[in-house]
Amino acid sequence: MPQRFGIGVIGYGYRVGGLVSQLMALCREIELVSVCDPSPDSIASARAVAPSVEVCTTPEELTRNPRVGWVLIGSPNSFHREHATIAMRAGRHVFCEKPLATNLADCLAIRDVVRETGKSFFFGLVLRYAPLYTRIRQLLDANSIGEIISVDFNETLGFNHGGYIHQDWRRHRAAAGTHMLEKCCHDIDIVNWMVGSRATHVASFGGLRYFIPANRTIADEIGPSPTGRRAFQDWPQTKGDPFTLDKDIVDHQVAIIEYASGVRASFHTNCAAAIPERRLLLLGTHGAIRADLHTGTVELQKIGWDEPRVIYKVTSTLADHAGADAQLVVALADWIIRSAPPRTGIDHAIDSAVTCFGIDAALDERRVVDLQTLWNQAGIRH
Ligand SMILES: NC(=O)c1ccc[n+]([C@@H]2O[C@H](COP(=O)([O-])OP(=O)(O)OC[C@H]3O[C@@H](n4cnc5c(N)ncnc54)[C@H](O)[C@@H]3O)[C@@H](O)[C@H]2O)c1
């Protein structure tokens, strides 16, 4: 009889439900033993992949099951602290979706429990597993553009994606944190990784100018989709009108970041872009790299006379984060079955969260924020 590896899930929604289905398809030894989720629809999805799954009403009940060795957390962000700490204190290894938590105190409380329990903590910064970013990191490691001087990057979302965000629990800061934290912590993490340094100063402007009641008529102007769905509400999980629902997140934001290494970066996000992009432009002393996850293209150009432009085509199927989901699932399987240490852990989680908290403080308070206070609170020297 082959060894079985039992997992439990707290928050079996769209994201972690999808990862678990892929994980179980990849590894028959991995078994979904227990699930905790208040939604009957989510429980039905869990039962579709594991008909005899135990259904728990509390995370404590889930972690009492001795067959659960690993807990995967896919609940809304404001629950991550409670769910992660309960699971680790009960002796379980934890995979937690991004962002770590909605405020610094909760992030640091999770890190304290990681340190205190010594449990393995796998953090869901999926873009680090995307072949496109791995290729860029390899080019930087090969010194292809010399020292990075400045960076420009963005995450502009297609209108149905933005519409989804503005009708979901993500539209409330109490549940999700800010848009910068909830959605763009990935992009911030990628630039932290490429630059290899921590942000020291940030400034930001942003607001809500698109998903407001006055713009509801834009959906009428565009008309229904070929399948008869209203514009901005074409995602299967969409439940309401993103223009009229109450919300307290932004729909567009710009930020500038200065790193300890001297690198300066600018970032732009927008939730209703006719041209969606996840573009990254790195300008170095000896060359430039320009990439876009949507087109799956990485361009490398050296500074010099008649230098050729080298173009790498990488996977660009956005439904699975450009190939990153499949790589993440392989890493999850290695973590569970072979105890392989995760590539993305608590330190990456804290670094991206602190940078986002600083950017949002800059936006809210309309000032340049020196991140030293936040790094000090996090006990991090840079
Ligand atoms: N890495 C990525 O690219 C990525 C992509 C999407 C979502 N996420 C993250 O995954 C998490 C879930 O997002 P989603 O899109 O799956 O949302 P979702 O709404 O589809 O799923 C959330 C699930 O949590 C359940 N839930 C709510 N309150 C709960 C509670 N108190 N206890 C247990 N379960 C509870 C809901 O019923 C639902 O099933 C979020 O943290 C989100 O930021 C990450």
CSV table of C-alpha atoms and ligand atoms in Angstrom, one decimal:
chain,number,residue,atom,x,y,z
A,1,MET,CA,0.0,0.0,0.0
A,2,PRO,CA,1.7,3.3,-1.1
A,3,GLN,CA,2.1,6.0,1.6
A,4,ARG,CA,-0.8,8.5,1.7
A,5,PHE,CA,-0.2,12.3,2.4
A,6,GLY,CA,-3.2,13.9,3.9
A,7,ILE,CA,-4.0,17.6,3.3
A,8,GLY,CA,-6.6,19.9,4.9
A,9,VAL,CA,-7.9,23.1,3.3
A,10,ILE,CA,-9.3,26.1,5.1
A,11,GLY,CA,-11.1,28.2,2.4
A,12,TYR,CA,-11.7,25.9,-0.5
A,13,GLY,CA,-12.5,28.7,-3.0
A,14,TYR,CA,-11.6,29.4,-6.6
A,15,ARG,CA,-7.9,29.6,-6.0
A,16,VAL,CA,-7.0,26.8,-3.6
A,17,GLY,CA,-9.7,24.6,-4.9
A,18,GLY,CA,-8.0,24.8,-8.3
A,19,LEU,CA,-4.6,24.1,-6.9
A,20,VAL,CA,-5.8,21.1,-5.0
A,21,SER,CA,-7.5,19.6,-8.1
A,22,GLN,CA,-4.2,19.9,-10.0
A,23,LEU,CA,-2.2,18.6,-7.1
A,24,MET,CA,-4.4,15.5,-6.7
A,25,ALA,CA,-4.3,14.9,-10.5
A,26,LEU,CA,-0.5,15.1,-10.4
A,27,CYS,CA,0.0,12.9,-7.3
A,28,ARG,CA,-2.3,10.1,-6.4
A,29,GLU,CA,-0.5,9.7,-3.0
A,30,ILE,CA,-1.9,13.2,-1.9
A,31,GLU,CA,-5.4,13.0,-0.5
A,32,LEU,CA,-7.8,15.8,0.4
A,33,VAL,CA,-8.8,14.6,3.9
A,34,SER,CA,-10.5,17.6,5.5
A,35,VAL,CA,-12.0,20.9,4.5
A,36,CYS,CA,-13.3,23.9,6.5
A,37,ASP,CA,-15.4,26.5,4.6
A,38,PRO,CA,-18.7,28.1,5.4
A,39,SER,CA,-19.9,28.0,1.7
A,40,PRO,CA,-22.0,25.0,0.6
A,41,ASP,CA,-20.8,25.6,-3.0
A,42,SER,CA,-17.2,25.4,-1.9
A,43,ILE,CA,-17.9,22.2,0.0
A,44,ALA,CA,-19.6,20.8,-3.1
A,45,SER,CA,-16.5,21.6,-5.1
A,46,ALA,CA,-14.3,19.8,-2.5
A,47,ARG,CA,-16.6,16.8,-2.6
A,48,ALA,CA,-16.3,16.7,-6.4
A,49,VAL,CA,-12.6,15.9,-6.0
A,50,ALA,CA,-12.8,13.9,-2.7
A,51,PRO,CA,-16.2,12.5,-2.1
A,52,SER,CA,-15.5,11.3,1.4
A,53,VAL,CA,-13.8,14.5,2.6
A,54,GLU,CA,-14.4,15.4,6.2
A,55,VAL,CA,-16.3,18.8,6.5
A,56,CYS,CA,-15.3,20.8,9.5
A,57,THR,CA,-17.0,23.9,10.9
A,58,THR,CA,-13.9,25.4,12.6
A,59,PRO,CA,-10.1,25.4,11.7
A,60,GLU,CA,-9.4,23.9,15.1
A,61,GLU,CA,-11.6,20.9,14.3
A,62,LEU,CA,-9.8,20.4,11.0
A,63,THR,CA,-6.4,20.4,12.7
A,64,ARG,CA,-7.5,17.8,15.2
A,65,ASN,CA,-7.7,15.2,12.4
A,66,PRO,CA,-4.4,13.3,12.7
A,67,ARG,CA,-4.5,12.4,9.0
A,68,VAL,CA,-4.0,16.1,8.1
A,69,GLY,CA,-0.3,16.8,7.8
A,70,TRP,CA,-0.4,19.9,5.6
A,71,VAL,CA,-2.9,22.7,5.7
A,72,LEU,CA,-3.6,24.9,2.7
A,73,ILE,CA,-5.1,28.3,3.4
A,74,GLY,CA,-7.3,30.0,0.7
A,75,SER,CA,-9.7,32.0,2.8
A,76,PRO,CA,-10.1,35.8,2.4
A,77,ASN,CA,-7.0,37.7,3.4
A,78,SER,CA,-8.3,39.0,6.7
A,79,PHE,CA,-8.5,35.4,8.0
A,80,HIS,CA,-5.0,34.3,7.1
A,81,ARG,CA,-3.5,35.2,10.5
A,82,GLU,CA,-6.1,33.2,12.4
A,83,HIS,CA,-6.0,30.2,10.1
A,84,ALA,CA,-2.2,30.0,9.6
A,85,THR,CA,-1.4,30.4,13.3
A,86,ILE,CA,-4.1,27.8,14.4
A,87,ALA,CA,-2.7,25.3,11.9
A,88,MET,CA,1.0,25.8,12.8
A,89,ARG,CA,0.3,25.7,16.5
A,90,ALA,CA,-1.5,22.4,16.0
A,91,GLY,CA,1.8,21.1,14.4
A,92,ARG,CA,0.9,21.4,10.7
A,93,HIS,CA,3.0,22.7,7.8
A,94,VAL,CA,1.2,25.5,6.1
A,95,PHE,CA,0.7,26.8,2.5
A,96,CYS,CA,-0.8,30.2,2.7
A,97,GLU,CA,-2.1,32.2,-0.3
A,98,LYS,CA,-0.9,35.8,-0.8
A,99,PRO,CA,-1.1,38.4,0.7
A,100,LEU,CA,0.2,37.3,4.1
A,101,ALA,CA,-2.3,39.4,6.0
A,102,THR,CA,-4.1,42.8,5.8
A,103,ASN,CA,-1.9,44.6,8.3
A,104,LEU,CA,1.7,44.5,9.6
A,105,ALA,CA,0.8,43.3,13.1
A,106,ASP,CA,-0.9,40.2,11.6
A,107,CYS,CA,2.0,39.6,9.3
A,108,LEU,CA,4.5,39.7,12.1
A,109,ALA,CA,2.2,37.5,14.3
A,110,ILE,CA,2.3,34.8,11.5
A,111,ARG,CA,6.1,35.1,11.3
A,112,ASP,CA,6.4,34.7,15.1
A,113,VAL,CA,4.5,31.5,14.9
A,114,VAL,CA,6.6,30.2,12.0
A,115,ARG,CA,9.7,30.8,14.1
A,116,GLU,CA,8.2,29.5,17.3
A,117,THR,CA,6.8,26.3,15.9
A,118,GLY,CA,9.5,25.6,13.3
A,119,LYS,CA,6.8,24.5,10.9
A,120,SER,CA,7.4,24.8,7.2
A,121,PHE,CA,5.6,27.8,5.7
A,122,PHE,CA,5.0,27.9,1.9
A,123,PHE,CA,3.8,31.3,0.6
A,124,GLY,CA,1.8,31.5,-2.6
A,125,LEU,CA,3.8,34.1,-4.6
A,126,VAL,CA,2.9,32.2,-7.7
A,127,LEU,CA,4.6,34.5,-10.2
A,128,ARG,CA,8.1,33.5,-8.9
A,129,TYR,CA,7.2,30.1,-10.6
A,130,ALA,CA,6.4,31.6,-14.0
A,131,PRO,CA,8.9,30.6,-16.7
A,132,LEU,CA,9.0,34.2,-17.9
A,133,TYR,CA,10.3,35.6,-14.7
A,134,THR,CA,12.7,32.6,-14.2
A,135,ARG,CA,14.2,33.4,-17.6
A,136,ILE,CA,14.6,37.1,-16.7
A,137,ARG,CA,16.3,36.1,-13.4
A,138,GLN,CA,18.7,33.8,-15.3
A,139,LEU,CA,19.5,36.7,-17.7
A,140,LEU,CA,20.3,39.0,-14.7
A,141,ASP,CA,22.4,36.2,-13.1
A,142,ALA,CA,24.4,35.9,-16.3
A,143,ASN,CA,25.1,39.7,-16.0
A,144,SER,CA,23.3,40.3,-19.3
A,145,ILE,CA,22.4,44.0,-18.7
A,146,GLY,CA,25.0,44.9,-16.1
A,147,GLU,CA,23.9,46.7,-12.9
A,148,ILE,CA,20.2,47.7,-12.8
A,149,ILE,CA,19.8,51.4,-12.8
A,150,SER,CA,16.0,51.9,-13.0
A,151,VAL,CA,12.8,49.9,-13.5
A,152,ASP,CA,9.3,50.5,-14.9
A,153,PHE,CA,6.5,48.0,-14.4
A,154,ASN,CA,2.8,47.7,-14.4
A,155,GLU,CA,-0.2,45.5,-13.9
A,156,THR,CA,-3.1,46.7,-15.9
A,157,LEU,CA,-6.2,44.5,-15.8
A,158,GLY,CA,-8.7,43.6,-18.5
A,159,PHE,CA,-12.1,45.1,-17.8
A,160,ASN,CA,-13.8,41.9,-16.7
A,161,HIS,CA,-10.9,41.1,-14.4
A,162,GLY,CA,-11.2,44.6,-12.8
A,163,GLY,CA,-15.0,44.3,-12.8
A,164,TYR,CA,-14.6,41.0,-10.8
A,165,ILE,CA,-12.3,42.6,-8.2
A,166,HIS,CA,-14.8,45.4,-7.8
A,167,GLN,CA,-17.8,43.2,-7.0
A,168,ASP,CA,-16.0,40.5,-4.9
A,169,TRP,CA,-14.9,40.6,-1.2
A,170,ARG,CA,-11.7,42.1,-2.6
A,171,ARG,CA,-13.5,45.4,-2.9
A,172,HIS,CA,-13.4,45.9,0.9
A,173,ARG,CA,-10.1,46.7,2.6
A,174,ALA,CA,-11.4,45.1,5.8
A,175,ALA,CA,-11.5,41.7,4.1
A,176,ALA,CA,-8.8,42.0,1.5
A,177,GLY,CA,-6.4,44.9,2.4
A,178,THR,CA,-5.8,47.4,-0.3
A,179,HIS,CA,-5.7,46.7,-4.0
A,180,MET,CA,-1.9,47.2,-4.0
A,181,LEU,CA,-1.6,44.6,-1.3
A,182,GLU,CA,-4.2,42.1,-2.5
A,183,LYS,CA,-3.4,42.2,-6.3
A,184,CYS,CA,-0.1,43.9,-6.8
A,185,CYS,CA,2.0,42.3,-4.0
A,186,HIS,CA,3.0,39.8,-6.7
A,187,ASP,CA,4.4,42.6,-8.9
A,188,ILE,CA,6.2,44.2,-6.0
A,189,ASP,CA,7.7,40.9,-5.0
A,190,ILE,CA,8.9,40.2,-8.6
A,191,VAL,CA,10.7,43.6,-8.7
A,192,ASN,CA,12.1,43.0,-5.2
A,193,TRP,CA,13.5,39.7,-6.5
A,194,MET,CA,14.9,41.2,-9.7
A,195,VAL,CA,16.5,44.2,-7.9
A,196,GLY,CA,17.7,42.1,-5.0
A,197,SER,CA,17.2,44.9,-2.5
A,198,ARG,CA,14.6,46.4,-0.2
A,199,ALA,CA,12.6,49.6,-0.8
A,200,THR,CA,13.6,52.6,1.4
A,201,HIS,CA,11.3,55.4,0.2
A,202,VAL,CA,8.0,55.3,-1.7
A,203,ALA,CA,5.4,57.8,-3.0
A,204,SER,CA,2.0,57.1,-4.5
A,205,PHE,CA,-1.2,58.5,-6.0
A,206,GLY,CA,-4.4,56.7,-6.8
A,207,GLY,CA,-8.1,56.6,-6.3
A,208,LEU,CA,-11.5,55.4,-7.6
A,209,ARG,CA,-12.5,57.1,-10.8
A,210,TYR,CA,-13.8,54.2,-13.0
A,211,PHE,CA,-16.0,51.8,-11.0
A,212,ILE,CA,-18.4,54.5,-9.9
A,213,PRO,CA,-22.2,54.6,-10.5
A,214,ALA,CA,-21.8,57.4,-13.2
A,215,ASN,CA,-19.8,55.0,-15.4
A,216,ARG,CA,-22.4,52.2,-15.3
A,217,THR,CA,-23.6,53.2,-18.8
A,218,ILE,CA,-20.2,52.2,-20.2
A,219,ALA,CA,-21.4,48.6,-19.8
A,220,ASP,CA,-24.6,49.5,-21.8
A,221,GLU,CA,-22.5,51.1,-24.5
A,222,ILE,CA,-20.3,48.0,-24.9
A,223,GLY,CA,-23.3,45.7,-24.9
A,224,PRO,CA,-23.4,42.0,-23.8
A,225,SER,CA,-20.7,39.5,-24.5
A,226,PRO,CA,-21.3,36.9,-27.3
A,227,THR,CA,-22.7,34.6,-24.6
A,228,GLY,CA,-25.1,37.3,-23.3
A,229,ARG,CA,-23.2,38.4,-20.2
A,230,ARG,CA,-23.0,42.0,-19.1
A,231,ALA,CA,-19.7,43.7,-19.8
A,232,PHE,CA,-17.5,43.9,-16.6
A,233,GLN,CA,-19.4,40.9,-15.2
A,234,ASP,CA,-18.2,38.1,-17.6
A,235,TRP,CA,-16.2,36.1,-15.0
A,236,PRO,CA,-18.1,32.9,-13.9
A,237,GLN,CA,-17.8,33.9,-10.2
A,238,THR,CA,-19.1,37.4,-10.7
A,239,LYS,CA,-22.1,38.2,-8.5
A,240,GLY,CA,-23.0,41.9,-8.8
A,241,ASP,CA,-22.6,45.2,-10.5
A,242,PRO,CA,-19.0,46.5,-9.9
A,243,PHE,CA,-20.1,50.1,-10.7
A,244,THR,CA,-22.8,50.4,-8.0
A,245,LEU,CA,-21.6,48.1,-5.2
A,246,ASP,CA,-20.1,49.9,-2.2
A,247,LYS,CA,-16.3,49.6,-2.0
A,248,ASP,CA,-13.2,51.3,-0.4
A,249,ILE,CA,-10.4,50.2,-2.7
A,250,VAL,CA,-8.8,52.1,-5.6
A,251,ASP,CA,-9.3,51.2,-9.3
A,252,HIS,CA,-6.0,52.9,-10.4
A,253,GLN,CA,-2.8,53.7,-8.7
A,254,VAL,CA,0.7,54.8,-9.5
A,255,ALA,CA,3.8,54.5,-7.2
A,256,ILE,CA,7.5,55.3,-7.2
A,257,ILE,CA,9.9,53.3,-5.2
A,258,GLU,CA,13.6,53.9,-4.3
A,259,TYR,CA,15.6,50.8,-3.2
A,260,ALA,CA,18.5,50.6,-0.8
A,261,SER,CA,20.7,49.6,-3.7
A,262,GLY,CA,20.0,52.9,-5.4
A,263,VAL,CA,17.6,51.5,-8.0
A,264,ARG,CA,14.5,53.6,-8.7
A,265,ALA,CA,11.3,52.1,-10.0
A,266,SER,CA,7.9,53.3,-11.2
A,267,PHE,CA,4.7,51.2,-11.1
A,268,HIS,CA,1.2,51.6,-12.6
A,269,THR,CA,-2.0,49.6,-12.0
A,270,ASN,CA,-5.4,50.1,-13.5
A,271,CYS,CA,-8.5,47.9,-13.2
A,272,ALA,CA,-10.1,48.6,-16.6
A,273,ALA,CA,-7.4,48.6,-19.2
A,274,ALA,CA,-8.3,48.1,-22.9
A,275,ILE,CA,-4.7,46.9,-23.2
A,276,PRO,CA,-4.0,44.6,-20.3
A,277,GLU,CA,-0.3,44.2,-19.5
A,278,ARG,CA,2.0,42.8,-16.9
A,279,ARG,CA,5.1,44.6,-18.3
A,280,LEU,CA,8.5,44.9,-16.8
A,281,LEU,CA,11.3,47.1,-18.1
A,282,LEU,CA,14.7,46.8,-16.5
A,283,LEU,CA,17.3,49.3,-17.6
A,284,GLY,CA,20.9,48.4,-16.7
A,285,THR,CA,24.4,49.8,-17.2
A,286,HIS,CA,25.0,47.6,-20.3
A,287,GLY,CA,21.6,46.7,-21.6
A,288,ALA,CA,17.8,46.5,-21.1
A,289,ILE,CA,15.3,43.7,-20.6
A,290,ARG,CA,11.6,44.3,-21.6
A,291,ALA,CA,9.1,41.6,-20.9
A,292,ASP,CA,5.3,41.2,-20.8
A,293,LEU,CA,3.5,38.2,-19.2
A,294,HIS,CA,0.5,38.7,-21.4
A,295,THR,CA,2.5,38.2,-24.6
A,296,GLY,CA,5.0,35.8,-23.1
A,297,THR,CA,7.8,37.8,-24.6
A,298,VAL,CA,11.2,38.7,-23.1
A,299,GLU,CA,13.4,41.1,-25.1
A,300,LEU,CA,17.1,41.5,-24.4
A,301,GLN,CA,19.0,44.4,-25.9
A,302,LYS,CA,22.6,45.3,-25.1
A,303,ILE,CA,23.9,48.9,-25.3
A,304,GLY,CA,26.2,49.2,-28.3
A,305,TRP,CA,26.5,49.6,-32.1
A,306,ASP,CA,24.4,47.1,-34.1
A,307,GLU,CA,23.7,44.9,-31.0
A,308,PRO,CA,21.0,42.3,-32.0
A,309,ARG,CA,17.7,42.3,-30.1
A,310,VAL,CA,17.3,38.8,-28.7
A,311,ILE,CA,13.7,37.8,-28.3
A,312,TYR,CA,12.6,34.8,-26.1
A,313,LYS,CA,9.1,33.5,-26.4
A,314,VAL,CA,7.8,32.0,-23.1
A,315,THR,CA,4.4,30.6,-22.3
A,316,SER,CA,1.7,33.2,-22.1
A,317,THR,CA,-1.5,31.4,-21.2
A,318,LEU,CA,-2.8,33.8,-18.6
A,319,ALA,CA,-5.5,31.4,-17.2
A,320,ASP,CA,-2.7,29.6,-15.4
A,321,HIS,CA,-0.5,32.6,-14.6
A,322,ALA,CA,1.5,32.0,-17.7
A,323,GLY,CA,2.6,28.5,-16.7
A,324,ALA,CA,3.3,29.4,-13.1
A,325,ASP,CA,0.4,27.4,-11.6
A,326,ALA,CA,1.7,24.2,-13.0
A,327,GLN,CA,5.2,24.9,-11.6
A,328,LEU,CA,3.7,25.9,-8.3
A,329,VAL,CA,1.8,22.6,-8.1
A,330,VAL,CA,4.9,20.6,-8.8
A,331,ALA,CA,6.7,22.6,-6.0
A,332,LEU,CA,3.7,21.9,-3.6
A,333,ALA,CA,4.0,18.2,-4.4
A,334,ASP,CA,7.7,18.2,-3.7
A,335,TRP,CA,7.1,20.0,-0.5
A,336,ILE,CA,4.5,17.5,0.7
A,337,ILE,CA,6.0,14.3,-0.5
A,338,ARG,CA,9.8,15.0,-0.3
A,339,SER,CA,9.9,17.8,2.3
A,340,ALA,CA,11.5,20.0,-0.3
A,341,PRO,CA,11.9,23.5,1.2
A,342,PRO,CA,9.6,26.0,-0.5
A,343,ARG,CA,11.2,28.7,-2.7
A,344,THR,CA,8.7,31.3,-1.5
A,345,GLY,CA,8.4,31.6,2.3
A,346,ILE,CA,7.7,34.0,5.1
A,347,ASP,CA,10.6,36.4,4.4
A,348,HIS,CA,9.3,37.1,0.8
A,349,ALA,CA,5.8,37.5,2.2
A,350,ILE,CA,7.0,40.1,4.8
A,351,ASP,CA,9.1,42.0,2.2
A,352,SER,CA,6.3,42.4,-0.3
A,353,ALA,CA,3.7,43.2,2.4
A,354,VAL,CA,5.9,45.9,4.0
A,355,THR,CA,6.6,47.6,0.6
A,356,CYS,CA,2.8,47.6,-0.1
A,357,PHE,CA,1.9,49.0,3.3
A,358,GLY,CA,4.4,51.8,2.8
A,359,ILE,CA,3.1,52.6,-0.7
A,360,ASP,CA,-0.5,52.7,0.7
A,361,ALA,CA,0.5,54.9,3.6
A,362,ALA,CA,2.1,57.3,1.0
A,363,LEU,CA,-1.2,57.3,-1.0
A,364,ASP,CA,-3.4,57.7,2.1
A,365,GLU,CA,-1.3,60.4,3.7
A,366,ARG,CA,-0.1,62.1,0.5
A,367,ARG,CA,3.5,62.1,1.4
A,368,VAL,CA,6.8,60.4,0.6
A,369,VAL,CA,7.1,57.6,3.1
A,370,ASP,CA,10.5,56.5,4.6
A,371,LEU,CA,10.1,52.8,5.1
A,372,GLN,CA,12.6,52.6,7.9
A,373,THR,CA,9.9,52.7,10.6
A,374,LEU,CA,8.2,49.7,9.0
A,375,TRP,CA,11.4,47.7,8.5
A,376,ASN,CA,12.3,48.5,12.2
A,377,GLN,CA,8.9,47.2,13.3
A,378,ALA,CA,9.6,44.1,11.3
A,379,GLY,CA,13.0,43.8,12.8
A,380,ILE,CA,14.6,43.9,9.3
A,381,ARG,CA,17.9,45.7,8.5
A,382,HIS,CA,18.7,46.6,5.0
B,1,LIG,N1,-1.7,33.5,-6.0
B,1,LIG,C1,-2.6,33.9,-6.8
B,1,LIG,O1,-2.4,34.2,-7.9
B,1,LIG,C2,-4.0,34.0,-6.3
B,1,LIG,C3,-5.1,34.1,-7.2
B,1,LIG,C4,-6.4,34.2,-6.7
B,1,LIG,C5,-6.5,34.3,-5.3
B,1,LIG,N2,-5.5,34.2,-4.5
B,1,LIG,C6,-5.7,34.3,-3.0
B,1,LIG,O2,-6.3,33.1,-2.6
B,1,LIG,C7,-7.2,33.5,-1.5
B,1,LIG,C8,-8.6,33.1,-1.9
B,1,LIG,O3,-9.0,33.8,-3.1
B,1,LIG,P1,-10.2,33.2,-4.1
B,1,LIG,O4,-10.1,33.9,-5.3
B,1,LIG,O5,-10.1,31.7,-4.1
B,1,LIG,O6,-11.5,33.6,-3.3
B,1,LIG,P2,-12.8,32.8,-3.2
B,1,LIG,O7,-13.8,33.8,-2.7
B,1,LIG,O8,-13.1,32.1,-4.4
B,1,LIG,O9,-12.5,31.7,-2.0
B,1,LIG,C9,-12.5,32.1,-0.6
B,1,LIG,C10,-13.0,30.9,0.1
B,1,LIG,O10,-12.9,31.1,1.5
B,1,LIG,C11,-14.1,30.7,2.1
B,1,LIG,N3,-14.2,31.4,3.4
B,1,LIG,C12,-14.7,32.6,3.7
B,1,LIG,N4,-14.7,32.8,5.0
B,1,LIG,C13,-14.1,31.7,5.6
B,1,LIG,C14,-13.7,31.4,6.9
B,1,LIG,N5,-13.9,32.2,7.9
B,1,LIG,N6,-13.2,30.2,7.1
B,1,LIG,C15,-12.9,29.3,6.1
B,1,LIG,N7,-13.2,29.6,4.8
B,1,LIG,C16,-13.8,30.8,4.5
B,1,LIG,C17,-15.2,31.1,1.1
B,1,LIG,O11,-16.4,30.5,1.4
B,1,LIG,C18,-14.5,30.7,-0.2
B,1,LIG,O12,-14.8,29.3,-0.5
B,1,LIG,C19,-7.0,34.9,-1.2
B,1,LIG,O13,-6.1,35.1,-0.2
B,1,LIG,C20,-6.5,35.5,-2.5
B,1,LIG,O14,-5.7,36.6,-2.4
B,1,LIG,C21,-4.2,34.1,-4.9
